[in-house]
C-alpha positions as YAML, in Angstrom:
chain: A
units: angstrom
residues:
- id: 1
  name: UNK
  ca: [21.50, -12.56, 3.69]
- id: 2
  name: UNK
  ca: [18.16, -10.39, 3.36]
- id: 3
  name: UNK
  ca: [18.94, -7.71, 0.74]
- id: 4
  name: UNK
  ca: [16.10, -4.53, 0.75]
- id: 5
  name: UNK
  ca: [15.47, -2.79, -2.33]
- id: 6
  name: UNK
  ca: [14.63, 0.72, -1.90]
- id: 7
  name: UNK
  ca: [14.12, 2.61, -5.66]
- id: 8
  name: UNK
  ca: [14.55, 6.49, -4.84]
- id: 9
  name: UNK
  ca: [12.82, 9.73, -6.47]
- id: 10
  name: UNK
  ca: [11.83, 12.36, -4.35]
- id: 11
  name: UNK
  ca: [11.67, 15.90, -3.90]
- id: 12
  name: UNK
  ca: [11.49, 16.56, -0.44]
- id: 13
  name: UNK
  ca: [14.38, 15.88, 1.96]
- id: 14
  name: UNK
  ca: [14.10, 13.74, 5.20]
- id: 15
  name: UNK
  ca: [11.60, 11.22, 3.37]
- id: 16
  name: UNK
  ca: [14.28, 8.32, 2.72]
- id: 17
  name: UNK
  ca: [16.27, 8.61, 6.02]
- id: 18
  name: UNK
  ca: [12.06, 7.54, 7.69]
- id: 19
  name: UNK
  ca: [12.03, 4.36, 5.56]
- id: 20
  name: UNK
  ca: [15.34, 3.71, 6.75]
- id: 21
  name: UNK
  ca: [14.88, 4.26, 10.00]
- id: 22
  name: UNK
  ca: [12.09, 1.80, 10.17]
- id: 23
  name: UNK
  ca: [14.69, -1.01, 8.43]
- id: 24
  name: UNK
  ca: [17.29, -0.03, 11.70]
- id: 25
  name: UNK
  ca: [14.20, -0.73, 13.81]
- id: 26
  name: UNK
  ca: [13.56, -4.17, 12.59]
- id: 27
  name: UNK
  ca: [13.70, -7.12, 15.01]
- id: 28
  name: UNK
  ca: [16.11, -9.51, 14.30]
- id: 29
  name: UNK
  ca: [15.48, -12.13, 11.36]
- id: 30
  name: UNK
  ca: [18.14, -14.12, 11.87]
- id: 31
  name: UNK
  ca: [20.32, -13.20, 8.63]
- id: 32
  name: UNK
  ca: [22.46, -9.86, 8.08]
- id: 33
  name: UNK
  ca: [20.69, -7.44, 5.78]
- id: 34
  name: UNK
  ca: [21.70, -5.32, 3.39]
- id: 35
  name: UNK
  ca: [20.00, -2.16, 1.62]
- id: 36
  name: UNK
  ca: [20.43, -1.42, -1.38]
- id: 37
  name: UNK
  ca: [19.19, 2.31, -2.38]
- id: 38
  name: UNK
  ca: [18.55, 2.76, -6.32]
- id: 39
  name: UNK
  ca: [19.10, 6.58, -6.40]
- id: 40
  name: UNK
  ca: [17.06, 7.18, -9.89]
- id: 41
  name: UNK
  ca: [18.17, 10.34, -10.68]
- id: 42
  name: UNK
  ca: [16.83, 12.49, -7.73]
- id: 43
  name: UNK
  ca: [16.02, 15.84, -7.25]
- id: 44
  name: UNK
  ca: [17.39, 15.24, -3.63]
- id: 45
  name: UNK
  ca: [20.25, 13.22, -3.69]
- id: 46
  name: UNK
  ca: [19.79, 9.43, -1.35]
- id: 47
  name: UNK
  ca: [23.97, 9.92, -0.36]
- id: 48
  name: UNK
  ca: [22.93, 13.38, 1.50]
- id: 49
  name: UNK
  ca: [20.01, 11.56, 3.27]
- id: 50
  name: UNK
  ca: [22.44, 8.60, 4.15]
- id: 51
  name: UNK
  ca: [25.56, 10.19, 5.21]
- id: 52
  name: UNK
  ca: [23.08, 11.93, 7.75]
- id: 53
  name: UNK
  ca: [21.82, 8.88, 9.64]
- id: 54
  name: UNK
  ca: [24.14, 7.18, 12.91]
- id: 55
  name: UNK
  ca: [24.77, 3.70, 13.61]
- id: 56
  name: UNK
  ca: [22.64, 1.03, 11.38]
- id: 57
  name: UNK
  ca: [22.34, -2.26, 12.18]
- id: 58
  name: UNK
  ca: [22.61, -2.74, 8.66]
- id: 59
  name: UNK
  ca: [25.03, -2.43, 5.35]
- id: 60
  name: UNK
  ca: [23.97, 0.11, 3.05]
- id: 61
  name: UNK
  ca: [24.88, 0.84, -0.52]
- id: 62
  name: UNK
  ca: [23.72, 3.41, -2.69]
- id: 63
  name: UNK
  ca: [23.43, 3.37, -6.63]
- id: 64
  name: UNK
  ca: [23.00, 6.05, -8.44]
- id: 65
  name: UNK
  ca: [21.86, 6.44, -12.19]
- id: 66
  name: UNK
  ca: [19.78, 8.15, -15.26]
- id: 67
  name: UNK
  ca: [16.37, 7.57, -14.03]
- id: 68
  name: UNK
  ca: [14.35, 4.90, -15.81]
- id: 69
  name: UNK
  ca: [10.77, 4.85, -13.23]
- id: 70
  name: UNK
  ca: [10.52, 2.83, -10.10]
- id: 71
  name: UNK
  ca: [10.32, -1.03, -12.46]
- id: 72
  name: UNK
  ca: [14.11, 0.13, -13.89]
- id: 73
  name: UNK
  ca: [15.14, 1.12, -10.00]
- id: 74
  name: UNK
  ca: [14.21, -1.78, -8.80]
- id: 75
  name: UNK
  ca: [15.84, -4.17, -11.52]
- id: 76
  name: UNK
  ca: [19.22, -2.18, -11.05]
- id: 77
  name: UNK
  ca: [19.01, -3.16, -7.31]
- id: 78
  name: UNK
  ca: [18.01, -7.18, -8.51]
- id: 79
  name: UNK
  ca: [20.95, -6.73, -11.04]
- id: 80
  name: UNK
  ca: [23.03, -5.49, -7.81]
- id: 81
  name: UNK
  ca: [22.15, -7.73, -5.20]
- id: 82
  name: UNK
  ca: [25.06, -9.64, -3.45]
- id: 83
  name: UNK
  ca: [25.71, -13.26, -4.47]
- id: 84
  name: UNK
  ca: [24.75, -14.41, -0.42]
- id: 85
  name: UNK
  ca: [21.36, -12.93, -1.00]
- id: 86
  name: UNK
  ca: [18.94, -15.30, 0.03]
- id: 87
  name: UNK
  ca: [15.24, -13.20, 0.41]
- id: 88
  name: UNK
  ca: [14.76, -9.87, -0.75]
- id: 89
  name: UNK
  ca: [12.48, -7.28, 0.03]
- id: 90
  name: UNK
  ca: [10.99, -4.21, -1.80]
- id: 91
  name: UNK
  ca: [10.29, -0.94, 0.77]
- id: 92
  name: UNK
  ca: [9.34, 1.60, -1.80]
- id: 93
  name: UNK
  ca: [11.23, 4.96, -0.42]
- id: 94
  name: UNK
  ca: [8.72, 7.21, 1.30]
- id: 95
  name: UNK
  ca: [7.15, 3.78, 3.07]
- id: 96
  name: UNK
  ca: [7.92, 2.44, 6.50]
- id: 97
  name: UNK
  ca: [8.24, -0.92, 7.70]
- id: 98
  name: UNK
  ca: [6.70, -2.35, 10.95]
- id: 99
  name: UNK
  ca: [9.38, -3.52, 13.88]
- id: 100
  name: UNK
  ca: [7.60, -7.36, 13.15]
- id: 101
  name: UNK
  ca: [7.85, -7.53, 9.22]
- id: 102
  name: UNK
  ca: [10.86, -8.88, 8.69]
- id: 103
  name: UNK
  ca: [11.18, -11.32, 11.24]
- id: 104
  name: UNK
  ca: [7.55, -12.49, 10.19]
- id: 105
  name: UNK
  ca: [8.69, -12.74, 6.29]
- id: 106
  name: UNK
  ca: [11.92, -14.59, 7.24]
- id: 107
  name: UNK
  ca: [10.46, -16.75, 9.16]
- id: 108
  name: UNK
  ca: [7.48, -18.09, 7.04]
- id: 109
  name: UNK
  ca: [9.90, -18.38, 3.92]
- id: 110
  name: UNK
  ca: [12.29, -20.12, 5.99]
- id: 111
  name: UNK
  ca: [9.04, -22.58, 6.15]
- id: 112
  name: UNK
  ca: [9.53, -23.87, 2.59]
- id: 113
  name: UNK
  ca: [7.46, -20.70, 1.37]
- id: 114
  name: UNK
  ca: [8.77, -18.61, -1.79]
- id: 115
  name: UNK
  ca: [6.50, -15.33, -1.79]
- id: 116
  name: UNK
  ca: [5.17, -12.85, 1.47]
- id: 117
  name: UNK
  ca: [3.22, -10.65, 1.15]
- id: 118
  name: UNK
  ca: [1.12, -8.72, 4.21]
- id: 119
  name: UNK
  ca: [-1.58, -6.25, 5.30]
- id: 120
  name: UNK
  ca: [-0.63, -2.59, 5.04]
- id: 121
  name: UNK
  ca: [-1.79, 1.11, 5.83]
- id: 122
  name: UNK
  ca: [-2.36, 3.17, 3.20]
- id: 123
  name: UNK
  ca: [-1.72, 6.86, 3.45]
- id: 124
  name: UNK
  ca: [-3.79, 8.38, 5.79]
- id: 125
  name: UNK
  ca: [-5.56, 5.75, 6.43]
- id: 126
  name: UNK
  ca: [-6.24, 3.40, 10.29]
- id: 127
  name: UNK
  ca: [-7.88, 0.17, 8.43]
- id: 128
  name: UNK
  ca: [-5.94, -2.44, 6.79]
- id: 129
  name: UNK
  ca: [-5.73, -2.53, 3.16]
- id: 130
  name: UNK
  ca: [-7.23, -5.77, 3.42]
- id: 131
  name: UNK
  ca: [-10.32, -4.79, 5.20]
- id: 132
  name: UNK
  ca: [-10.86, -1.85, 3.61]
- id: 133
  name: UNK
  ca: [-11.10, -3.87, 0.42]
- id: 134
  name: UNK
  ca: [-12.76, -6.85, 1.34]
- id: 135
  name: UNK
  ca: [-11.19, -8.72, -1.02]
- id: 136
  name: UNK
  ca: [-9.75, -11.90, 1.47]
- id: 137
  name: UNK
  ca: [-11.34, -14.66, 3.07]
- id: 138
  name: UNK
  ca: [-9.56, -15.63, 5.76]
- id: 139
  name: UNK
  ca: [-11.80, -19.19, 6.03]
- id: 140
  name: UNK
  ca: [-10.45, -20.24, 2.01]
- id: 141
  name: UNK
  ca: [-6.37, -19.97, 3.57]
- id: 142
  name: UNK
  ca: [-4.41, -21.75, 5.97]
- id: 143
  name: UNK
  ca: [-3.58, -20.05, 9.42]
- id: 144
  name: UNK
  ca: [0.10, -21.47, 10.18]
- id: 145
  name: UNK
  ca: [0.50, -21.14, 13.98]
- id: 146
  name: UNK
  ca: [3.48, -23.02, 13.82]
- id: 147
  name: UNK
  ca: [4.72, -20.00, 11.92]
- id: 148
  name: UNK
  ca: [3.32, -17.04, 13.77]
- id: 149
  name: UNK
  ca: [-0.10, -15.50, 14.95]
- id: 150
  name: UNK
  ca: [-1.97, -13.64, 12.12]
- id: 151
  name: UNK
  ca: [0.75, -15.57, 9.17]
- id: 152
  name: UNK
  ca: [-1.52, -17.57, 6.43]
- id: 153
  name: UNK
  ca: [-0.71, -20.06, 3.84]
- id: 154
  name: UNK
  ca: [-2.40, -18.86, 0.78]
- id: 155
  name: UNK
  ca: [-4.81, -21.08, -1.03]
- id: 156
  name: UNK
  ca: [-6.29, -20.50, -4.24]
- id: 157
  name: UNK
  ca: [-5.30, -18.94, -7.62]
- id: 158
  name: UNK
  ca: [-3.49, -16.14, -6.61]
- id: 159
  name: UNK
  ca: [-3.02, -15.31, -10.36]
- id: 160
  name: UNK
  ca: [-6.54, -14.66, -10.27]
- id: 161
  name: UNK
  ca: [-6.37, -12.63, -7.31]
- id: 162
  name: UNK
  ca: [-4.06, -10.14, -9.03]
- id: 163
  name: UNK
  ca: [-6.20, -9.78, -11.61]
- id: 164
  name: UNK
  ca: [-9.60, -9.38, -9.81]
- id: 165
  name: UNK
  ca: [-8.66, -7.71, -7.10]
- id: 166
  name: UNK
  ca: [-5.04, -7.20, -6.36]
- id: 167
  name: UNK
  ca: [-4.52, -7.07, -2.25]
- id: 168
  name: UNK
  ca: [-0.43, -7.23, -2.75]
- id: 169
  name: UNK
  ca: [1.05, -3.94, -1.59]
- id: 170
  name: UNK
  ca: [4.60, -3.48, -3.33]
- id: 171
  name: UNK
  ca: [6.30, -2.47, 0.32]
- id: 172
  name: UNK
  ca: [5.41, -5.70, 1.84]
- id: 173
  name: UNK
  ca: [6.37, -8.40, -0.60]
- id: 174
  name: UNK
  ca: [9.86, -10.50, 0.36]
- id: 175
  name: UNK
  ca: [10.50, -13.32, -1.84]
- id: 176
  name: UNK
  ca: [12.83, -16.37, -2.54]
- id: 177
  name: UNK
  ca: [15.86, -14.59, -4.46]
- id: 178
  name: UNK
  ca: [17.59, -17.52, -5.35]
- id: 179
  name: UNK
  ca: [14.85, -19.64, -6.63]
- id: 180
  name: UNK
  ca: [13.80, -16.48, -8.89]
- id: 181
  name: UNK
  ca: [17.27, -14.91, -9.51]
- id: 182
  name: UNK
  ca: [16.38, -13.98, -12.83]
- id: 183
  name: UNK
  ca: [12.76, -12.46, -12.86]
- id: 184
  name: UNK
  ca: [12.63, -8.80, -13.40]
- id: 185
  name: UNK
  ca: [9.95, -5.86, -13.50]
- id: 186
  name: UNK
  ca: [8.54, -5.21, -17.23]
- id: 187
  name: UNK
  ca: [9.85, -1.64, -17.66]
- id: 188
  name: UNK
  ca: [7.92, -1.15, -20.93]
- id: 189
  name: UNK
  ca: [5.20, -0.81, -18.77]
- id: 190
  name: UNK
  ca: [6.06, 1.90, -16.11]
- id: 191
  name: UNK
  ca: [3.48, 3.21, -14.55]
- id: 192
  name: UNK
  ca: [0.91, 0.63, -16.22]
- id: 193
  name: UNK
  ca: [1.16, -2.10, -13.52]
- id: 194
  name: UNK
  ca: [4.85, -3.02, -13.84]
- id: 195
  name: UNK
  ca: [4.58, -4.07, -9.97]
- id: 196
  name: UNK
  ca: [0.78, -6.52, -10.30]
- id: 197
  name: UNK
  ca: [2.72, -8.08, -13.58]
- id: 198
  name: UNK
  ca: [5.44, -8.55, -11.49]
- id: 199
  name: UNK
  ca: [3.60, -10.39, -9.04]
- id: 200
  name: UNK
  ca: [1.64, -12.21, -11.95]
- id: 201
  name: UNK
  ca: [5.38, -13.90, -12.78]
- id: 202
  name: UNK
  ca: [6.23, -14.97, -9.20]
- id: 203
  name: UNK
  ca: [2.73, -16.18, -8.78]
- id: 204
  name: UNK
  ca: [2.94, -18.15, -12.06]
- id: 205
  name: UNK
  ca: [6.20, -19.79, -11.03]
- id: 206
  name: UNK
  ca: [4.67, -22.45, -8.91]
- id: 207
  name: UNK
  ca: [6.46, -21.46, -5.57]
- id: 208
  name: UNK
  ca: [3.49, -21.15, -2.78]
- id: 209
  name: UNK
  ca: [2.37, -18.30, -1.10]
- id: 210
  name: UNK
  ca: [2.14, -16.99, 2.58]
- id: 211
  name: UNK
  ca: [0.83, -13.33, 4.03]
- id: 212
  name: UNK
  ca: [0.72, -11.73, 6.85]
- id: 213
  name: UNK
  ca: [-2.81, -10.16, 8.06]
- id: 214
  name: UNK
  ca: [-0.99, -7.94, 10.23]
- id: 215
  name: UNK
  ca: [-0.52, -4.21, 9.10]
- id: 216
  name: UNK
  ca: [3.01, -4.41, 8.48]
- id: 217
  name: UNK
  ca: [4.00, -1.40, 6.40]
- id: 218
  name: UNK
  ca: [2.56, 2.35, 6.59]
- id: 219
  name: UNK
  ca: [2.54, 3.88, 3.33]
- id: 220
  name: UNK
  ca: [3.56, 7.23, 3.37]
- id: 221
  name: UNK
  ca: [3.63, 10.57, 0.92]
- id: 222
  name: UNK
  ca: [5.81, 10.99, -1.41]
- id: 223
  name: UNK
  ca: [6.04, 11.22, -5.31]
- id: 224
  name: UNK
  ca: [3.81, 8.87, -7.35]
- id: 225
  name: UNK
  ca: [2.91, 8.80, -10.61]
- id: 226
  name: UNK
  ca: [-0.77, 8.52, -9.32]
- id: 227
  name: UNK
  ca: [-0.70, 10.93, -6.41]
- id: 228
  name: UNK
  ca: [-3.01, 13.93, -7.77]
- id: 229
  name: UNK
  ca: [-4.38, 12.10, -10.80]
- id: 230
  name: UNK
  ca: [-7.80, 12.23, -9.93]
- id: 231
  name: UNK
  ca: [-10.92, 12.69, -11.91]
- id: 232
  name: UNK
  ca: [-10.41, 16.54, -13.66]
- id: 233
  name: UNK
  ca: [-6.34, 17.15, -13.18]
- id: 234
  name: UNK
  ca: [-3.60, 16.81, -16.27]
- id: 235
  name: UNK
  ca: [-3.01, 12.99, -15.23]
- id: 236
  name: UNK
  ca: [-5.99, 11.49, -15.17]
- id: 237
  name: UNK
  ca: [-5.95, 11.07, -18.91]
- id: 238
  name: UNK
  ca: [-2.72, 9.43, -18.56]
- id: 239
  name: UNK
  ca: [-3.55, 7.11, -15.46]
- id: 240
  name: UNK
  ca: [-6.68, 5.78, -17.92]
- id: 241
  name: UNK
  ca: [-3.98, 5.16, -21.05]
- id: 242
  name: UNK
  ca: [-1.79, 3.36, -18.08]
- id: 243
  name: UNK
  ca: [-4.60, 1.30, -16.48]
- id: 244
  name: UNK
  ca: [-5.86, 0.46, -19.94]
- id: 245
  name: UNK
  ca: [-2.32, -0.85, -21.03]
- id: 246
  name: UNK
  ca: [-2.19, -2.88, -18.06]
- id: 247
  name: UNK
  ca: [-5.42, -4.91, -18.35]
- id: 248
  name: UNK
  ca: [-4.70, -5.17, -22.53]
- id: 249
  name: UNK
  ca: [-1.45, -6.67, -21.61]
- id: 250
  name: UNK
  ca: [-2.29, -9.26, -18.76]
- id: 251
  name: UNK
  ca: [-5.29, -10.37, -21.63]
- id: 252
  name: UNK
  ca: [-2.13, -10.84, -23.80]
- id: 253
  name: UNK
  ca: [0.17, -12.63, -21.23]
- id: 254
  name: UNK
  ca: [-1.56, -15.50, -19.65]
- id: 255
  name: UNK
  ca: [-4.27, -17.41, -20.44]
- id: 256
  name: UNK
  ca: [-7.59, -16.82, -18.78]
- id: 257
  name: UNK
  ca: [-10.78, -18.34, -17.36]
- id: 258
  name: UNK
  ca: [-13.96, -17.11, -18.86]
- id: 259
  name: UNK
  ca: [-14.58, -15.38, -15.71]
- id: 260
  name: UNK
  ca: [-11.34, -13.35, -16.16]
- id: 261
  name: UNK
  ca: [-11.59, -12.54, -19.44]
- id: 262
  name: UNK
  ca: [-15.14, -10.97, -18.73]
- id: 263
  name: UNK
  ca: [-13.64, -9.07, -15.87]
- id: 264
  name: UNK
  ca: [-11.15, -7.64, -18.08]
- id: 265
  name: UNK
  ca: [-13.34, -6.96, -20.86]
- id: 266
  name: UNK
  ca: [-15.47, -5.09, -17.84]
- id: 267
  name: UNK
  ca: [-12.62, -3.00, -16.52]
- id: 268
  name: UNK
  ca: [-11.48, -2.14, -20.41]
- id: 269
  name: UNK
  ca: [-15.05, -0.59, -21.12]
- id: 270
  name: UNK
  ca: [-15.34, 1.16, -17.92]
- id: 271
  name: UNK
  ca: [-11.64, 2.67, -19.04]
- id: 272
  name: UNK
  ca: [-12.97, 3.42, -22.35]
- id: 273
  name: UNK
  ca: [-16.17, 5.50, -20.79]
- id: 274
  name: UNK
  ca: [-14.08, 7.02, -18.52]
- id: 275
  name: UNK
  ca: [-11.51, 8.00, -21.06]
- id: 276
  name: UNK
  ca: [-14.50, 9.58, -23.26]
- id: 277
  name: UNK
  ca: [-15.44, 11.46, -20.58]
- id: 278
  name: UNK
  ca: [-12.05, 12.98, -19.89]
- id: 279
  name: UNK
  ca: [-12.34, 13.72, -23.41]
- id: 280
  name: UNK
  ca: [-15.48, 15.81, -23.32]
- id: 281
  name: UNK
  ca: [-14.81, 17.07, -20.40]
- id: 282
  name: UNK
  ca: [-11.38, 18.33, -21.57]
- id: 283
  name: UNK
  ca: [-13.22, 19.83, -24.64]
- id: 284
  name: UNK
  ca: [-16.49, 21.72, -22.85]
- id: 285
  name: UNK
  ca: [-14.07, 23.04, -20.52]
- id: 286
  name: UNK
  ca: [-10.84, 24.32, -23.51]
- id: 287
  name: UNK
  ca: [-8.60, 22.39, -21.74]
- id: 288
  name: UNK
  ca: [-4.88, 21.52, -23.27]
- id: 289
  name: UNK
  ca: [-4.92, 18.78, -24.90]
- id: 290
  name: UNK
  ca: [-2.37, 15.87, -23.89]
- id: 291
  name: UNK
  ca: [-1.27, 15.02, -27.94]
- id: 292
  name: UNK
  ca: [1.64, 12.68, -26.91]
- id: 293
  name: UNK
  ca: [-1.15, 10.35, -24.87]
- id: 294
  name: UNK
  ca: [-3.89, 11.01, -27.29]
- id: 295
  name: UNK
  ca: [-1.34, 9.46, -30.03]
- id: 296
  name: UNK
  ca: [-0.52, 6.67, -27.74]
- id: 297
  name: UNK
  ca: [-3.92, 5.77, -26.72]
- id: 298
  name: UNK
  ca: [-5.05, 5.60, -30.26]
- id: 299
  name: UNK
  ca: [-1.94, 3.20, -30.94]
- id: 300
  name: UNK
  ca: [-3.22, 0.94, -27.84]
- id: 301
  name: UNK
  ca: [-7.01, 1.22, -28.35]
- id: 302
  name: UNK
  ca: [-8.17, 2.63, -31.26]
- id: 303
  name: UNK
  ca: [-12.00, 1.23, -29.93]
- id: 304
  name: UNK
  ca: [-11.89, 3.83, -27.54]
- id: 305
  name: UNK
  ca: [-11.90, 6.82, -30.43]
- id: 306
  name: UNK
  ca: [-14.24, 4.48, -32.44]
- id: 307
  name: UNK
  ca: [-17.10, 4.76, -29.67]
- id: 308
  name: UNK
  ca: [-16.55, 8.21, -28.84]
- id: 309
  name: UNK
  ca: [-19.68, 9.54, -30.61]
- id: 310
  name: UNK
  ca: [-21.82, 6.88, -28.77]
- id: 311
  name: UNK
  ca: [-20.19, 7.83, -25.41]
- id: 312
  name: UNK
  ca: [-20.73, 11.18, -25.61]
- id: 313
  name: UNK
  ca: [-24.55, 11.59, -26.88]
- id: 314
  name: UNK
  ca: [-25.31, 9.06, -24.09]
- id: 315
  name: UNK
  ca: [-23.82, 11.66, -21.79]
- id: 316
  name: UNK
  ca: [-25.67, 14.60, -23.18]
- id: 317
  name: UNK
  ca: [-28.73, 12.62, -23.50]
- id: 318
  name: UNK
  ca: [-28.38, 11.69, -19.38]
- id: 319
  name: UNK
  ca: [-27.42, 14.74, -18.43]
- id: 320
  name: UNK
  ca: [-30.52, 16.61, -20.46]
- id: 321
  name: UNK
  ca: [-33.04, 13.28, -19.96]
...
C-alpha cells in the first residue's frame, strides 16, 4: 500500500478537492493507495471538500484535530498510517501531482531505493525548480534507464545538498515507510525548516537516493507561513527569526565539513544584517513592534542585538557616503 499524506489549513474552499483530484488522476503504481487528510483545525472544513468529490480510485480518511502547523499534521498522518503501508508520500494541500509521479516514485523505490524526490513548478512559475536554481548536475548522478527516462540515482552527500542548497520540494518526496517507521518532523521547529531537517534525517539514515528531473508536482496558492513575508510586511521579521533558527539548529545537529560550517556561518550573518535592517527600518518608519519575536530572537541570537549599532551606522554611512 502507498499511503498520501495531505496536512490541511486553508481558507478558501475548492483548494483541497484540486490536490485530490490530481491523486484520482494518477496512473497506476501497482499498489492500492490510501489518503490520509490531516484536517489541522481549518477554517474550511477537509469533510465538506471530500463529501463533494465522485468516484476515487482511492480510500480516503480524514483526521481532524487542534492545529499544531503543517510538521504536527503531517506526524498525525505518520502516527495514522495503516500497518500495509509500504511508501508514503507527502502532497502538501493546495499542490497537485503530475498523472506520472507516482508510478515513477513506486517504481524506482521498488528498485532497492528508500527516498524520491523530483523536479517541481513553483507557483506561477514554467521552469523547473531545478533549473531555475541551478543547483544539480546531472553529469555527478546516475541516469537509471532501466528505471525510467529522466529517473536518477543520486550520488553525492545529499546531507550537504540540504544544507547548501536544498532542491527537495516537500510535495514530491515518497519514501520507504517501513524502513523509517519511526522518523517524524521536529515540531519545535515549525515554520523554521521542520521539512529540510526532515529530509536531513532520511538522508542521514544511509538508505540511497533517487529523483526524478521531470516536473512532477505544480505548486499552487494557498496559505503559507511565507506567502507575503517579503522584505517590508509584519512577517518578514519573523521569517528572519525562523530562517535563523533553522541554520543555528542544523550547526547543532550534525557534524559539519569546514565548508559547511562557513556556509552557515555566511547565511547566519546575512540573517543578522538583514534582521538589523528590519529593525531600522521598522524604527525610521514607527512601525509596531513584533515584542513576542523580538524576545525570542534575543533568546536565539543575542549577537544579532550585540551588532546592531555596527549594522546600522554602516547603513547610514552607505546610504549618506
Amino acid at each position: 500500500m502507498l499511503t498520501v499524506v495531505i496536512p490541511y489549513y486553508q481558507k478558501r474552499s475548492g483548494i483541497l478537492a484540486r490536490a485530490l483530484a490530481s491523486i484520482n488522476a494518477q496512473e497506476s503504481c501497482g499498489m492500492p493507495v490510501h489518503v490520509i487528510v490531516v484536517d489541522d483545525a481549518s477554517p474550511v472544513p477537509a469533510q465538506a471538500e471530500v463529501d463533494g468529490l465522485g468516484d476515487l480510485s482511492f480510500s480516503i480518511e480524514v483526521i481532524r484535530q487542534e492545529n499544531t502547523g503543517p510538521g504536527g499534521a503531517r506526524n498525525a498522518g505518520l502516527d495514522h498510517a495503516l500497518p500495509a503501508t509500504r511508501y508514503l508520500a507527502f502532497l502538501d494541500s493546495d499542490d497537485e501531482w503530475d498523472s506520472c509521479h507516482l508510478r515513477r516514485a513506486v517504481a524506482a523505490l521498488s528498485a532497492g531505493y528508500g527516498f524520491y524526490f523530483s523536479n517541481h513548478y513553483h507557483l506561477g512559475q514554467t521552469v523547473g525548480a531545478f533549473e531555475r536554481a541551478g543547483r544539480l548536475d546531472l553529469s555527478l548522478h546516475v541516469e537509471l534507464p532501466e528505471v525510467g527516462p529522466g529517473i536518477y540515482a543520486y550520488r553525492g552527500d545529499l546531507l550537504d545538498q540540504i544544507i547548501r542548497g536544498n532542491i527537495i520540494g516537500t510535495s514530491t518526496v515518497v519514501y520507504d515507510f517501513q524502513r523509517l517507521p519511526e522518523r517524524r518532523f521536529r515540531v519545535e521547529f515549525a515554520n523554521a525548516g521542520e521539512d529540510y531537517l526532515f529530509w536531513m534525517e532520511l538522508a542521514s539514515s544511509g538508505i540511497q537516493v533517487v529523483f526524478s528531473v521531470h516536473c512532477e508536482v505544480r505548486y499552487g496558492h494557498g496559505v503559507n507561513i511565507y506567502s507575503g513575508s517579503g522584505w517590508g510586511t509584519e512577517q518578514h521579521l519573523l521569517r528572519i527569526h525562523n530562517e535563523l533558527k533553522y541554520r543555528k539548529t542544523t550547526a547543532r545537529l550534525y557534524p559539519l565539513t569546514t565548508y559547511q560550517k562557513a556556509h552557515l556561518t555566511h547565511c547566519i550573518e546575512d540573517l543578522r544584517v538583514s534582521f538589523a535592517r528590519d529593525l531600522l527600518h521598522r524604527l525610521t518608519h514607527r512601525k509596531c513592534l513584533p515584542l513576542s519575536t523580538l524576545w525570542a530572537h534575543l533568546q536565539l541570537d543575542p549577537l544579532s542585538f550585540a551588532k546592531l549599532p555596527v549594522y546600522w551606522v554602516g547603513f547610514v554611512v552607505s546610504r549618506h557616503g
